[in-house]
Amino acid sequence: MDSTPQVTSFQHRAEVDFLRQVMSTMKMSSSKVAMAQFTPWSRVEWSLSNATYPESRIQEAPYCPCELENCQSTSVNSLTRSTMSSSNRKGVPDVILVISNSYQPLVEVLPNEPLISPSSPLHVFYIVIGSNMHVSRFEPSAHTVGIKVTDFEHLPHLVGPLCQSVNGYIKGTSTTRFGPLCWIIIGAILLFALILVALLLYAIYNYNEENRRLRHRISESERLLRKQNEYFTSQLHSEMQKQIANGEKHAEEMKKQQDMMQSQKGKNLSNSRSRDLKISGKRSDRRDSGIESPRSPREVEVQVTPISTSRDNSKEEGEEDNQSSGTSESILSSGSDITDSTETDLEELNRRTHLPRDHPARKLPPIDLMFLVDTSSSIGINNFDIQKNFICEILKDVDIAPGRSRISMVQYAQDPSVVFGFDQYYSYESVRRGVMRLSYTGGATMLSKALAFAGGIMYHEQNLKKTTKRHQFLPTPKHDRLQVLCLVSDGYSDDSADKESVNLHDRLHVKIFAVVTRSFNKDKLVPITRFDGSVFTVHQRESVAIWLWRQQRIWAEHYSAFIEKEKKRAERSARR
């Protein structure tokens, strides 16, 4: 109880009556009660060891405030230690009821005071009378409940709620009842949980439906790709069968023509022999008769062979080659027994280029242009079609004709393969058809293996004409035309292509440029082409054409300088 000077005797009596009502309301027949007052010094009325007739002893509690100027203060911790240190049962919970005014309250712990160690669960109920005051938790207690009352006259109204709360904590059950607001809040929480569960189920359903539709689209696209591959494969096989049949037909016709020419030659030989026999018989008859026969024009004819100089040897050899080729062509073109297929082949070989006469590519030396096309999964079917169309646009500025530029194509994904070689097509239209027959394969991207494969083809083309002499200053070229590699890719690769690109540039002297879409890996493409300006998008047809013409002009200048040095070296060796 509060027995400080801030409390009057009447207010102290109200405290006593309140405690008596609490003791009578709570059935404490088997409970032990201890009582103490703070004046503000501690005053223990009785402890748990001598708790007999507590209700009657509460009436005898005196009002004894400390009237000294410097009264020492006590705390809840000190009073609990004094009253409950002895005769405290471990299996029974402990309850502390504190009544204090707000002007001179009872503190929980004094400075530097050690806390008690309760032997059983401890529950503290702190009643504050007066203005608002914060009630802090008493550390050794299991629960600390703060109750605020405006005046001592309102203490009797706390008897019922206080006893119910104390019984609830002691018995381990709470007497708190759910009101309408609690039920409304619980219902709202349950409704919100149901809405969340419904949204989650709906999201799962939409995910499954979208996944099912996506799998269906993927299966449909795979089915269409298989159909396209089967269609293009069948078309390719049919074209190959037609070419094989045409080749066999052409071979049979050529064989028939050769047989006819052999029979005609045999007839001519037999006729010439019979004519010679007749002439020799007439000569013998005249010789026998003493008349000298005149000599035939063949015997009278004198053949004069001009003396050729060393400078004209190369020209004469070229003219002889041209004469021999012209003779063979005249033999094939003359005569009424040549078949229609032979005439078609000659027209194909003598056909003019698709470029106009004033086109810059017709004034430049021919090239060997190889397209290395990426058909892996990183490209995609849409970008693949765009790349094929752009390749056809590039070919419009290349002089493709017999004796001029040649085109080859290699596709790669997991493994490279030749689509068509340099000696397969000799016109723009045939090359364009070969490009459009290229099929999409998908799979991994092995760029290093593809560059090595393309380098092998270029090396084979360079070594078709082997040379025995090498210049003492410059290497003797093994190929009579510029070799260019067009890499049609996005630059992404599953392997490293640094070694193969160095081989193509430094050893084979192949010029490389790349054609890409909007999305490409610049860090891998630039080391292959060696220049940023050698990487073009699918909308830069004019830039690609200018780059090709510039490479042809540079190569022609270097090659003509090399030929002049070779001629001077040959003249010096001839003088020696």
Coordinates of C-alpha atoms in Angstrom, one line a residue, residues 462 465-479 509 559 562 566 569:
Q462 CA 45.1 -22.4 -103.5
K465 CA 48.2 -25.1 -109.2
K466 CA 51.5 -26.0 -107.6
T467 CA 54.6 -23.9 -108.2
T468 CA 58.2 -25.0 -108.1
K469 CA 60.0 -21.6 -107.8
R470 CA 59.7 -19.1 -105.0
H471 CA 60.8 -15.4 -105.2
Q472 CA 63.7 -14.4 -103.0
F473 CA 61.8 -11.4 -101.6
L474 CA 58.1 -12.2 -102.0
P475 CA 56.2 -15.5 -101.7
T476 CA 55.0 -16.9 -104.9
P477 CA 51.2 -16.8 -105.0
K478 CA 49.5 -20.2 -105.2
H479 CA 46.3 -18.7 -106.4
H509 CA 45.7 -14.4 -96.7
Y559 CA 49.4 -8.7 -107.8
F562 CA 54.4 -8.8 -108.0
E566 CA 58.8 -11.6 -111.5
R569 CA 63.8 -11.3 -112.2

